[in-house]
Short mmCIF file of C-alpha atoms in Angstrom, two decimals:
data_model
loop_
_atom_site.label_atom_id
_atom_site.label_comp_id
_atom_site.label_asym_id
_atom_site.label_seq_id
_atom_site.Cartn_x
_atom_site.Cartn_y
_atom_site.Cartn_z
CA UNK Q 1 -16.13 4.11 -40.52
CA UNK Q 2 -16.09 1.31 -41.91
CA UNK Q 3 -19.22 -1.20 -43.30
CA UNK Q 4 -18.20 -4.97 -41.59
CA UNK Q 5 -20.15 -6.99 -44.21
CA UNK Q 6 -20.05 -10.79 -42.92
CA UNK Q 7 -22.24 -13.88 -42.87
CA UNK Q 8 -21.86 -15.78 -39.35
CA UNK Q 9 -22.47 -19.72 -39.63
CA UNK Q 10 -22.30 -22.21 -36.48
CA UNK Q 11 -20.51 -25.54 -37.50
CA UNK Q 12 -20.72 -28.87 -34.89
CA UNK Q 13 -17.09 -29.22 -33.30
CA UNK Q 14 -16.77 -32.71 -35.01
CA UNK Q 15 -17.05 -31.14 -38.33
CA UNK Q 16 -14.95 -28.09 -37.87
CA UNK Q 17 -11.85 -30.03 -38.60
CA UNK Q 18 -12.83 -30.81 -42.09
CA UNK Q 19 -13.27 -27.23 -43.06
CA UNK Q 20 -9.44 -26.86 -43.67
CA UNK Q 21 -9.61 -29.64 -46.26
CA UNK Q 22 -12.67 -28.36 -48.30
CA UNK Q 23 -11.74 -27.90 -51.88
CA UNK Q 24 -12.61 -24.47 -51.66
CA UNK Q 25 -9.65 -23.53 -49.17
CA UNK Q 26 -7.22 -26.27 -50.61
CA UNK Q 27 -3.95 -24.79 -51.12
CA UNK Q 28 -4.58 -21.69 -49.41
CA UNK Q 29 -2.19 -21.12 -46.23
CA UNK Q 30 -4.21 -20.34 -43.04
CA UNK Q 31 -3.23 -17.30 -40.93
CA UNK Q 32 -3.72 -18.78 -37.26
CA UNK Q 33 -4.21 -16.10 -34.31
CA UNK Q 34 -5.09 -15.62 -30.74
CA UNK Q 35 -7.86 -13.50 -30.26
CA UNK Q 36 -8.91 -12.25 -26.54
CA UNK Q 37 -11.84 -9.92 -26.38
CA UNK Q 38 -13.18 -8.10 -23.09
CA UNK Q 39 -16.44 -6.30 -23.86
CA UNK Q 40 -17.44 -2.90 -21.90
CA UNK Q 41 -20.74 -1.54 -20.97
CA UNK Q 42 -22.16 0.89 -18.39
CA UNK Q 43 -23.73 -1.14 -15.45
CA UNK Q 44 -27.32 -0.04 -16.56
CA UNK Q 45 -26.50 -1.51 -20.00
CA UNK Q 46 -26.38 1.92 -22.14
CA UNK Q 47 -24.37 0.38 -24.75
CA UNK Q 48 -26.42 -3.15 -25.05
CA UNK Q 49 -29.57 -0.57 -25.20
CA UNK Q 50 -28.39 1.12 -28.04
CA UNK Q 51 -27.16 -2.24 -29.83
CA UNK Q 52 -23.92 -1.05 -29.84
CA UNK Q 53 -21.03 -2.67 -28.71
CA UNK Q 54 -17.41 -1.82 -27.51
CA UNK Q 55 -14.39 -3.45 -26.82
CA UNK Q 56 -10.44 -4.15 -26.42
CA UNK Q 57 -9.07 -6.76 -28.15
CA UNK Q 58 -5.50 -8.62 -27.95
CA UNK Q 59 -4.54 -9.79 -31.37
CA UNK Q 60 -0.89 -10.50 -30.75
CA UNK Q 61 1.14 -7.63 -29.17
CA UNK Q 62 -1.40 -5.53 -30.50
CA UNK Q 63 -4.65 -4.03 -28.48
CA UNK Q 64 -7.26 -2.64 -30.55
CA UNK Q 65 -10.53 -0.23 -29.44
CA UNK Q 66 -13.52 -1.65 -31.78
CA UNK Q 67 -16.81 0.46 -31.36
CA UNK Q 68 -19.69 -1.88 -33.59
CA UNK Q 69 -22.99 -1.38 -34.32
CA UNK Q 70 -25.15 -5.06 -33.38
CA UNK Q 71 -27.71 -4.87 -36.20
CA UNK Q 72 -29.86 -8.27 -36.29
CA UNK Q 73 -28.59 -10.49 -38.50
CA UNK Q 74 -31.45 -12.40 -40.53
CA UNK Q 75 -30.06 -15.19 -42.28
CA UNK Q 76 -27.13 -15.01 -40.83
CA UNK Q 77 -26.22 -11.77 -42.93
CA UNK Q 78 -24.62 -9.01 -40.39
CA UNK Q 79 -23.75 -5.44 -41.79
CA UNK Q 80 -22.58 -3.28 -39.00
CA UNK Q 81 -21.11 0.22 -38.87
CA UNK Q 82 -17.49 -0.49 -36.85
CA UNK Q 83 -14.49 1.88 -35.93
CA UNK Q 84 -11.38 0.51 -34.73
CA UNK Q 85 -8.19 1.88 -33.85
CA UNK Q 86 -4.72 1.22 -31.82
CA UNK Q 87 -5.36 1.73 -28.06
CA UNK Q 88 -4.31 0.93 -24.38
CA UNK Q 89 -6.89 -1.47 -22.37
CA UNK Q 90 -8.99 0.73 -19.81
CA UNK Q 91 -8.39 3.88 -21.81
CA UNK Q 92 -11.31 5.14 -24.14
CA UNK Q 93 -10.56 7.83 -26.44
CA UNK Q 94 -13.17 7.77 -29.34
CA UNK Q 95 -12.05 10.38 -31.30
CA UNK Q 96 -11.97 7.97 -34.20
CA UNK Q 97 -15.53 7.66 -34.21
CA UNK Q 98 -16.47 10.08 -37.30
CA UNK Q 99 -20.27 9.89 -36.40
CA UNK Q 100 -20.75 12.70 -34.25
CA UNK Q 101 -23.95 11.42 -32.56
CA UNK Q 102 -22.45 8.03 -31.91
CA UNK Q 103 -18.91 9.77 -30.52
CA UNK Q 104 -21.26 12.23 -27.95
CA UNK Q 105 -23.03 9.35 -26.76
CA UNK Q 106 -20.07 7.06 -26.25
CA UNK Q 107 -17.95 9.63 -24.52
CA UNK Q 108 -21.29 10.64 -21.70
CA UNK Q 109 -20.91 6.68 -20.83
CA UNK Q 110 -17.27 6.61 -21.09
CA UNK Q 111 -17.05 7.41 -17.43
CA UNK Q 112 -18.85 4.27 -16.13
CA UNK Q 113 -17.69 1.85 -18.68
CA UNK Q 114 -16.74 -1.37 -17.07
CA UNK Q 115 -15.83 -5.23 -18.15
CA UNK Q 116 -19.22 -7.25 -18.59
CA UNK Q 117 -17.66 -10.14 -20.57
CA UNK Q 118 -14.60 -11.40 -22.58
CA UNK Q 119 -14.42 -14.04 -25.57
CA UNK Q 120 -11.23 -16.00 -26.20
CA UNK Q 121 -11.06 -17.96 -29.19
CA UNK Q 122 -8.55 -19.18 -32.03
CA UNK Q 123 -8.71 -18.17 -35.45
CA UNK Q 124 -7.99 -19.68 -38.40
CA UNK Q 125 -8.39 -17.56 -41.58
CA UNK Q 126 -7.98 -18.63 -44.90
CA UNK Q 127 -8.16 -15.61 -47.63
CA UNK Q 128 -10.36 -16.33 -50.84
CA UNK Q 129 -10.01 -14.48 -54.57
CA UNK Q 130 -12.78 -15.97 -56.33
CA UNK Q 131 -12.29 -13.86 -58.99
CA UNK Q 132 -10.87 -10.40 -59.66
CA UNK Q 133 -11.92 -7.74 -57.34
CA UNK Q 134 -13.45 -10.03 -54.91
CA UNK Q 135 -11.52 -10.77 -51.72
CA UNK Q 136 -13.19 -13.04 -48.94
CA UNK Q 137 -11.87 -13.88 -45.29
CA UNK Q 138 -13.05 -17.14 -44.21
CA UNK Q 139 -12.10 -17.69 -40.65
CA UNK Q 140 -13.23 -20.59 -37.86
CA UNK Q 141 -13.22 -19.38 -34.61
CA UNK Q 142 -13.19 -21.59 -31.73
CA UNK Q 143 -13.15 -21.26 -28.32
CA UNK Q 144 -15.26 -19.32 -25.21
CA UNK Q 145 -17.43 -16.88 -23.80
CA UNK Q 146 -16.73 -15.84 -20.39
CA UNK Q 147 -19.34 -13.84 -18.20
CA UNK Q 148 -19.64 -13.81 -14.48
CA UNK Q 149 -18.14 -17.24 -14.19
CA UNK Q 150 -20.19 -18.88 -16.77
CA UNK Q 151 -19.11 -20.03 -20.02
CA UNK Q 152 -20.35 -20.78 -23.85
CA UNK Q 153 -18.83 -22.22 -26.25
CA UNK Q 154 -17.78 -20.80 -29.60
CA UNK Q 155 -17.31 -22.72 -32.46
CA UNK Q 156 -18.38 -20.92 -35.98
CA UNK Q 157 -17.43 -20.00 -39.14
CA UNK Q 158 -17.62 -16.00 -40.41
CA UNK Q 159 -17.20 -15.05 -44.11
CA UNK Q 160 -16.06 -11.32 -44.36
CA UNK Q 161 -16.17 -9.53 -47.45
CA UNK Q 162 -13.49 -7.69 -47.83
CA UNK Q 163 -13.98 -6.66 -51.33
CA UNK Q 164 -16.66 -7.31 -53.74
CA UNK Q 165 -20.29 -7.81 -53.99
CA UNK Q 166 -22.61 -9.63 -51.32
CA UNK Q 167 -23.80 -12.24 -54.31
CA UNK Q 168 -19.87 -13.75 -54.11
CA UNK Q 169 -20.11 -13.96 -50.27
CA UNK Q 170 -23.33 -15.85 -50.34
CA UNK Q 171 -22.10 -18.02 -53.24
CA UNK Q 172 -19.11 -19.22 -51.20
CA UNK Q 173 -21.11 -19.49 -48.07
CA UNK Q 174 -23.86 -22.04 -49.90
CA UNK Q 175 -20.71 -23.96 -51.71
CA UNK Q 176 -19.11 -24.79 -48.45
CA UNK Q 177 -22.80 -25.59 -46.95
CA UNK Q 178 -23.02 -28.23 -49.91
CA UNK Q 179 -20.18 -30.17 -48.08
CA UNK Q 180 -20.38 -29.41 -44.23
CA UNK Q 181 -23.13 -29.11 -41.80
CA UNK Q 182 -23.10 -25.34 -41.59
CA UNK Q 183 -26.34 -23.32 -40.08
CA UNK Q 184 -26.60 -19.49 -40.19
CA UNK Q 185 -26.87 -17.77 -36.99
CA UNK Q 186 -28.12 -14.56 -35.86
CA UNK Q 187 -26.75 -13.47 -32.52
CA UNK Q 188 -23.41 -12.08 -32.57
CA UNK Q 189 -21.03 -12.73 -29.96
CA UNK Q 190 -21.53 -10.01 -28.34
CA UNK Q 191 -25.20 -10.57 -27.99
CA UNK Q 192 -24.64 -13.65 -26.73
CA UNK Q 193 -21.74 -12.36 -24.22
CA UNK Q 194 -24.46 -10.59 -22.74
CA UNK Q 195 -27.15 -13.38 -22.34
CA UNK Q 196 -24.58 -14.99 -20.71
CA UNK Q 197 -23.60 -12.16 -18.38
CA UNK Q 198 -27.28 -11.77 -17.49
CA UNK Q 199 -28.16 -15.60 -17.26
CA UNK Q 200 -31.13 -14.62 -19.28
CA UNK Q 201 -33.34 -17.50 -19.76
CA UNK Q 202 -34.32 -17.92 -23.03
CA UNK Q 203 -37.92 -16.72 -23.99
CA UNK Q 204 -40.03 -17.00 -27.23
CA UNK Q 205 -39.70 -14.31 -29.23
CA UNK Q 206 -42.77 -12.24 -30.63
CA UNK Q 207 -42.84 -10.42 -33.85
CA UNK Q 208 -40.92 -7.04 -34.48
CA UNK Q 209 -42.01 -3.98 -35.98
CA UNK Q 210 -40.80 -3.49 -39.88
CA UNK Q 211 -38.69 -0.48 -40.33
CA UNK Q 212 -39.76 1.62 -42.94
CA UNK Q 213 -38.10 5.02 -44.24
CA UNK Q 214 -39.42 7.42 -46.34
CA UNK Q 215 -38.18 7.12 -50.23
CA UNK Q 216 -38.17 3.21 -49.93
CA UNK Q 217 -39.29 1.23 -53.27
CA UNK Q 218 -41.98 -1.40 -52.59
CA UNK Q 219 -39.49 -4.16 -53.16
CA UNK Q 220 -37.27 -2.72 -50.39
CA UNK Q 221 -40.34 -2.75 -47.86
CA UNK Q 222 -40.69 -6.23 -48.69
CA UNK Q 223 -37.03 -7.02 -48.36
CA UNK Q 224 -37.36 -5.14 -44.85
CA UNK Q 225 -40.61 -7.01 -43.93
CA UNK Q 226 -39.41 -10.69 -44.60
CA UNK Q 227 -36.17 -9.82 -43.04
CA UNK Q 228 -37.78 -8.91 -39.77
CA UNK Q 229 -39.90 -12.04 -40.06
CA UNK Q 230 -36.64 -14.00 -40.26
CA UNK Q 231 -35.22 -12.39 -37.35
CA UNK Q 232 -38.27 -13.61 -35.37
CA UNK Q 233 -37.85 -16.90 -36.44
CA UNK Q 234 -33.98 -17.09 -35.79
CA UNK Q 235 -35.14 -15.78 -32.47
CA UNK Q 236 -37.23 -19.11 -31.71
CA UNK Q 237 -34.73 -21.78 -33.52
CA UNK Q 238 -33.00 -22.67 -30.15
CA UNK Q 239 -36.05 -22.95 -28.41
CA UNK Q 240 -37.68 -25.40 -30.76
CA UNK Q 241 -34.65 -27.27 -30.58
CA UNK Q 242 -33.85 -27.58 -27.40
CA UNK Q 243 -36.87 -26.65 -25.12
CA UNK Q 244 -40.57 -28.17 -24.51
CA UNK Q 245 -41.97 -24.77 -24.08
CA UNK Q 246 -45.02 -24.49 -26.80
CA UNK Q 247 -44.28 -21.05 -27.03
CA UNK Q 248 -41.28 -21.65 -29.19
CA UNK Q 249 -43.16 -23.34 -31.87
CA UNK Q 250 -45.99 -21.10 -31.99
CA UNK Q 251 -43.96 -18.37 -32.09
CA UNK Q 252 -41.79 -19.87 -35.08
CA UNK Q 253 -45.03 -20.58 -37.00
CA UNK Q 254 -46.22 -17.21 -36.53
CA UNK Q 255 -42.65 -16.13 -38.07
CA UNK Q 256 -43.51 -18.32 -40.88
CA UNK Q 257 -47.07 -17.25 -41.57
CA UNK Q 258 -45.98 -13.54 -41.67
CA UNK Q 259 -42.90 -14.62 -44.16
CA UNK Q 260 -45.57 -16.45 -46.65
CA UNK Q 261 -47.95 -13.39 -46.13
CA UNK Q 262 -45.42 -11.05 -46.96
CA UNK Q 263 -44.49 -13.13 -50.18
CA UNK Q 264 -48.19 -13.20 -51.00
CA UNK Q 265 -48.82 -9.62 -50.85
CA UNK Q 266 -45.79 -8.82 -52.76
CA UNK Q 267 -46.06 -11.26 -55.19
CA UNK Q 268 -47.21 -9.13 -57.95
CA UNK Q 269 -44.09 -7.22 -57.88
CA UNK Q 270 -41.71 -10.35 -57.34
CA UNK Q 271 -40.20 -12.97 -59.98
CA UNK Q 272 -42.12 -16.12 -60.65
CA UNK Q 273 -38.63 -18.16 -59.87
CA UNK Q 274 -38.65 -16.43 -56.27
CA UNK Q 275 -42.21 -17.10 -55.52
CA UNK Q 276 -42.22 -20.76 -57.18
CA UNK Q 277 -39.52 -21.46 -55.17
CA UNK Q 278 -39.20 -20.20 -51.87
CA UNK Q 279 -43.49 -20.22 -50.88
CA UNK Q 280 -43.62 -24.21 -50.92
CA UNK Q 281 -40.68 -24.62 -49.30
CA UNK Q 282 -41.48 -22.29 -46.14
CA UNK Q 283 -45.30 -24.04 -46.31
CA UNK Q 284 -43.66 -27.64 -46.13
CA UNK Q 285 -41.13 -26.09 -43.39
CA UNK Q 286 -43.92 -24.57 -41.41
CA UNK Q 287 -46.00 -28.24 -41.62
CA UNK Q 288 -43.39 -29.83 -40.25
CA UNK Q 289 -44.13 -27.68 -37.04
CA UNK Q 290 -47.84 -27.67 -37.20
CA UNK Q 291 -48.79 -31.20 -35.77
CA UNK Q 292 -46.76 -30.29 -32.69
CA UNK Q 293 -48.46 -27.12 -32.26
CA UNK Q 294 -52.32 -28.53 -32.68
CA UNK Q 295 -51.61 -31.09 -29.93
CA UNK Q 296 -49.63 -28.55 -27.66
CA UNK Q 297 -52.88 -26.32 -27.99
CA UNK Q 298 -54.86 -29.72 -27.09
CA UNK Q 299 -53.00 -30.42 -24.13
CA UNK Q 300 -52.54 -26.99 -22.45
CA UNK Q 301 -56.26 -25.25 -23.41
CA UNK Q 302 -58.46 -27.78 -24.48
CA UNK Q 303 -57.91 -30.67 -22.43
CA UNK Q 304 -57.69 -29.01 -19.00
CA UNK Q 305 -61.51 -28.03 -18.78
CA UNK Q 306 -62.53 -31.37 -20.04
CA UNK Q 307 -60.10 -33.15 -17.28
CA UNK Q 308 -61.85 -30.51 -14.69
CA UNK Q 309 -65.25 -31.68 -15.74
CA UNK Q 310 -65.03 -35.63 -15.99
CA UNK Q 311 -61.95 -36.11 -13.59
CA UNK Q 312 -62.90 -39.39 -12.57
CA UNK Q 313 -63.97 -40.71 -16.18
CA UNK Q 314 -61.69 -43.30 -17.62
CA UNK Q 315 -61.94 -41.87 -21.37
CA UNK Q 316 -60.81 -38.65 -20.17
CA UNK Q 317 -57.31 -40.32 -18.96
CA UNK Q 318 -56.93 -42.78 -21.46
CA UNK Q 319 -57.26 -39.15 -23.97
CA UNK Q 320 -54.71 -37.32 -22.02
CA UNK Q 321 -51.95 -40.32 -22.26
CA UNK Q 322 -52.51 -40.96 -25.51
CA UNK Q 323 -52.02 -37.09 -26.31
CA UNK Q 324 -48.85 -37.00 -24.42
CA UNK Q 325 -47.46 -39.56 -26.35
CA UNK Q 326 -48.62 -37.95 -29.78
CA UNK Q 327 -47.31 -34.60 -28.45
CA UNK Q 328 -43.92 -36.38 -27.96
CA UNK Q 329 -43.26 -37.95 -31.42
CA UNK Q 330 -44.56 -34.83 -33.13
CA UNK Q 331 -42.21 -32.76 -31.23
CA UNK Q 332 -39.23 -34.90 -32.18
CA UNK Q 333 -40.43 -34.40 -35.84
CA UNK Q 334 -40.32 -30.38 -35.64
CA UNK Q 335 -37.17 -30.42 -33.70
CA UNK Q 336 -35.74 -32.69 -36.65
CA UNK Q 337 -37.00 -29.87 -39.03
CA UNK Q 338 -35.30 -27.27 -37.42
CA UNK Q 339 -32.02 -28.84 -37.12
CA UNK Q 340 -32.07 -29.77 -40.55
CA UNK Q 341 -29.64 -29.22 -43.63
CA UNK Q 342 -32.59 -28.27 -45.86
CA UNK Q 343 -33.82 -25.96 -43.17
CA UNK Q 344 -30.41 -23.95 -43.05
CA UNK Q 345 -29.77 -23.71 -46.86
CA UNK Q 346 -33.21 -22.61 -47.10
CA UNK Q 347 -32.40 -19.64 -44.69
CA UNK Q 348 -29.18 -19.01 -46.58
CA UNK Q 349 -30.78 -19.36 -50.06
CA UNK Q 350 -33.67 -17.12 -49.59
CA UNK Q 351 -31.87 -14.47 -47.52
CA UNK Q 352 -29.47 -14.31 -50.68
CA UNK Q 353 -32.06 -14.21 -53.19
CA UNK Q 354 -34.09 -11.57 -51.14
CA UNK Q 355 -30.91 -9.20 -51.33
CA UNK Q 356 -30.69 -9.59 -55.08
CA UNK Q 357 -34.26 -8.99 -55.61
CA UNK Q 358 -34.65 -6.50 -58.76
CA UNK Q 359 -35.94 -3.06 -57.75
CA UNK Q 360 -38.92 -1.71 -59.26
CA UNK Q 361 -39.70 2.27 -59.30
CA UNK Q 362 -43.47 1.35 -59.86
CA UNK Q 363 -45.73 1.16 -58.45
CA UNK Q 364 -44.67 3.61 -55.47
CA UNK Q 365 -45.33 2.08 -52.30
CA UNK Q 366 -48.43 5.13 -51.52
CA UNK Q 367 -49.99 3.39 -54.57
CA UNK Q 368 -49.39 -0.24 -53.99
CA UNK Q 369 -50.38 -0.55 -50.34
CA UNK Q 370 -53.97 0.88 -50.23
CA UNK Q 371 -54.63 -1.40 -53.37
CA UNK Q 372 -53.34 -4.53 -52.13
CA UNK Q 373 -54.99 -3.92 -48.69
CA UNK Q 374 -58.17 -2.87 -50.50
CA UNK Q 375 -57.97 -6.65 -52.67
CA UNK Q 376 -57.67 -8.43 -49.16
CA UNK Q 377 -60.68 -6.76 -47.18
CA UNK Q 378 -62.86 -7.20 -49.91
CA UNK Q 379 -61.56 -10.99 -49.75
CA UNK Q 380 -62.54 -10.85 -46.55
CA UNK Q 381 -65.83 -9.28 -46.73
CA UNK Q 382 -66.94 -11.99 -49.29
CA UNK Q 383 -65.88 -14.74 -46.81
CA UNK Q 384 -67.83 -13.42 -43.78
CA UNK Q 385 -71.02 -13.92 -45.69
CA UNK Q 386 -70.17 -17.57 -46.37
CA UNK Q 387 -69.89 -17.84 -42.17
CA UNK Q 388 -73.37 -17.76 -41.94
CA UNK Q 389 -73.95 -21.54 -42.58
CA UNK Q 390 -71.49 -22.15 -40.07
CA UNK Q 391 -69.25 -24.99 -41.67
CA UNK Q 392 -65.74 -25.20 -40.39
CA UNK Q 393 -64.48 -25.28 -43.69
CA UNK Q 394 -65.80 -21.65 -44.56
CA UNK Q 395 -64.69 -20.05 -41.11
CA UNK Q 396 -61.36 -21.70 -41.43
CA UNK Q 397 -61.23 -19.70 -45.05
CA UNK Q 398 -62.61 -16.51 -43.36
CA UNK Q 399 -59.45 -16.78 -40.58
CA UNK Q 400 -56.54 -17.23 -43.16
CA UNK Q 401 -57.90 -14.32 -45.14
CA UNK Q 402 -58.20 -12.20 -42.29
CA UNK Q 403 -54.84 -13.28 -40.81
CA UNK Q 404 -53.31 -12.06 -44.20
CA UNK Q 405 -55.01 -8.84 -44.50
CA UNK Q 406 -53.90 -8.13 -40.73
CA UNK Q 407 -50.19 -9.14 -41.18
CA UNK Q 408 -50.58 -6.80 -44.58
CA UNK Q 409 -51.97 -3.97 -42.47
CA UNK Q 410 -49.23 -4.18 -39.73
CA UNK Q 411 -46.55 -4.94 -42.12
CA UNK Q 412 -47.58 -0.95 -44.04
CA UNK Q 413 -49.00 0.62 -40.64
CA UNK Q 414 -46.59 3.44 -40.65
CA UNK Q 415 -47.73 4.85 -44.07
CA UNK Q 416 -51.33 5.38 -42.21
CA UNK Q 417 -52.79 7.60 -39.67
CA UNK Q 418 -52.47 5.98 -36.29
CA UNK Q 419 -55.86 7.16 -35.65
CA UNK Q 420 -58.18 4.27 -36.10
CA UNK Q 421 -55.13 2.12 -37.21
CA UNK Q 422 -55.01 0.51 -33.23
CA UNK Q 423 -58.82 0.35 -32.86
CA UNK Q 424 -59.17 -1.70 -36.78
CA UNK Q 425 -56.11 -3.94 -35.67
CA UNK Q 426 -57.55 -4.50 -32.01
CA UNK Q 427 -61.21 -5.59 -33.79
CA UNK Q 428 -59.37 -7.84 -36.62
CA UNK Q 429 -57.22 -9.55 -33.19
CA UNK Q 430 -60.63 -10.02 -31.31
CA UNK Q 431 -62.34 -11.64 -34.12
CA UNK Q 432 -59.65 -13.84 -35.43
CA UNK Q 433 -59.16 -15.06 -31.48
CA UNK Q 434 -62.61 -15.81 -31.61
CA UNK Q 435 -62.27 -17.96 -35.06
CA UNK Q 436 -59.09 -19.14 -33.67
CA UNK Q 437 -60.47 -20.60 -30.61
CA UNK Q 438 -63.26 -22.44 -32.70
CA UNK Q 439 -60.56 -23.49 -35.20
CA UNK Q 440 -58.96 -25.15 -31.99
CA UNK Q 441 -62.24 -26.80 -31.20
CA UNK Q 442 -62.16 -28.42 -34.66
CA UNK Q 443 -59.11 -29.53 -34.87
CA UNK Q 444 -59.39 -30.99 -31.43
CA UNK Q 445 -62.16 -32.79 -32.37
CA UNK Q 446 -59.87 -34.51 -35.41
CA UNK Q 447 -57.17 -35.10 -33.10
CA UNK Q 448 -59.43 -36.60 -30.49
CA UNK Q 449 -60.65 -39.32 -33.30
CA UNK Q 450 -56.78 -40.13 -33.77
CA UNK Q 451 -56.11 -40.74 -30.14
CA UNK Q 452 -59.37 -42.16 -29.44
CA UNK Q 453 -60.91 -44.14 -32.63
CA UNK Q 454 -64.61 -45.55 -32.20
CA UNK Q 455 -67.28 -44.74 -29.68
CA UNK Q 456 -64.56 -44.18 -26.97
CA UNK Q 457 -64.68 -40.28 -27.58
CA UNK Q 458 -68.12 -39.99 -27.91
CA UNK Q 459 -68.14 -37.66 -24.40
CA UNK Q 460 -65.11 -35.74 -25.50
CA UNK Q 461 -66.92 -35.08 -28.90
CA UNK Q 462 -69.84 -34.05 -27.44
CA UNK Q 463 -68.33 -31.73 -24.93
CA UNK Q 464 -66.31 -29.76 -27.84
CA UNK Q 465 -69.30 -29.47 -29.87
CA UNK Q 466 -71.07 -27.96 -26.94
CA UNK Q 467 -68.77 -25.50 -26.54
CA UNK Q 468 -68.21 -24.95 -30.45
CA UNK Q 469 -71.91 -23.78 -30.14
CA UNK Q 470 -71.50 -20.98 -27.40
CA UNK Q 471 -68.46 -19.75 -29.34
CA UNK Q 472 -70.45 -19.64 -32.64
CA UNK Q 473 -72.81 -17.08 -31.22
CA UNK Q 474 -70.58 -14.83 -30.65
CA UNK Q 475 -69.52 -14.70 -34.49
CA UNK Q 476 -71.92 -12.73 -36.03
CA UNK Q 477 -71.62 -9.61 -33.41
CA UNK Q 478 -67.55 -9.43 -34.12
CA UNK Q 479 -68.15 -9.63 -37.94
CA UNK Q 480 -70.40 -6.60 -37.64
CA UNK Q 481 -68.11 -4.74 -35.76
CA UNK Q 482 -65.17 -5.29 -37.67
CA UNK Q 483 -66.78 -4.92 -40.97
CA UNK Q 484 -67.85 -1.63 -39.93
CA UNK Q 485 -64.70 0.03 -38.73
CA UNK Q 486 -63.54 2.67 -41.44
CA UNK Q 487 -60.23 1.16 -43.11
CA UNK Q 488 -57.05 2.73 -42.29
CA UNK Q 489 -55.78 3.37 -45.64
CA UNK Q 490 -59.43 5.11 -46.66
CA UNK Q 491 -59.06 7.47 -43.58
CA UNK Q 492 -57.76 11.00 -44.40
#
């Protein structure tokens, strides 16, 4: 078994021809080859469900049978197990797979293996040796994925580490990115092929669980946590850029909020320069999507009941028109942000810096986790007292603190007994939902003033105030309910 380590970067077709003339590749003769790959799976997609790929590749006159794991690739980095051997198309001998569990699975699936999709592309590759003991292959792939008559273009750069450190691999990627519009991509060719074969519609991706293993250091858990956030973020990139569906921007912002919450949670264990560099940049990135999300919520959730209640009111119809204009403008800003070189570079730099964070044996995770959660729970309890005066600013602070607490509990959930954890999170979610709806009404008031300045907005602002008063009456009960729940880290 070999561990394949590579960075995958998309590049616009118009810029691809400039790769060969980059100073890093100057004087290096490229190897050019045609690669045709057929991917196989069972009718019920057993391999896809296991995040595995089996393919036959035609490389010149040779056929190669390859088995790969298809793990998520946050920040463009993919590290996969790979087994490859010469073979005959249509014949599947997995005796070269040295993992008994994987081999048994593949052998059981063999009778049902069928072609699912093909990738057909030309590859130009350059072998770099930036220093002694380091070898990196830079490959430009251009071609297509073909599945059930549907096609999708391939135009990407892959940097594979053949020998040396991942640090050098990222240094090479960043050097190329300074001069070329390279964007770290998460989906592999196999993942794209499966989506194309199933004609799967693009849907907003929610947060996944954070993988934790026994013996992981606190910093290793942080790394796993933020990479999970990056996976969610990148799963929503295309939807933000190409779709008007508000779910994509919402989930992209959730991913960035979770990422920043993780940075703040682990801040005492992280280098100051790391936090000082990346936390403000992620905040700025999230802010560029914030106005779009606010107008999306206003148009899809706040405005419909107002329009229903005052269907014939000129003021409401004017508000709807202005809101649509504001949303269209803000969406362009958000789409531009997700397509910007600054975002592409942030992904690559953040992934590189996170991979090289220094490990620390202390504090142990079992000490760090409850101590950090107690601190956040104490802050929530303090802010809960301040909400008695019903100021929106106090409720907003409480909402932010409670979100950070909930995210922290979710990040560290495997450390605590399942008993009581779900009820604690459900209570927190119920309180957050109420605070979120109240915050939406507060923000809606600001948006109404922006869209209809002056007294033209009196009717709508009165409706918002009345709805807020109704929700305010539910707040104390939910606060008492949440604060009375035993904390999961205090349960035996």
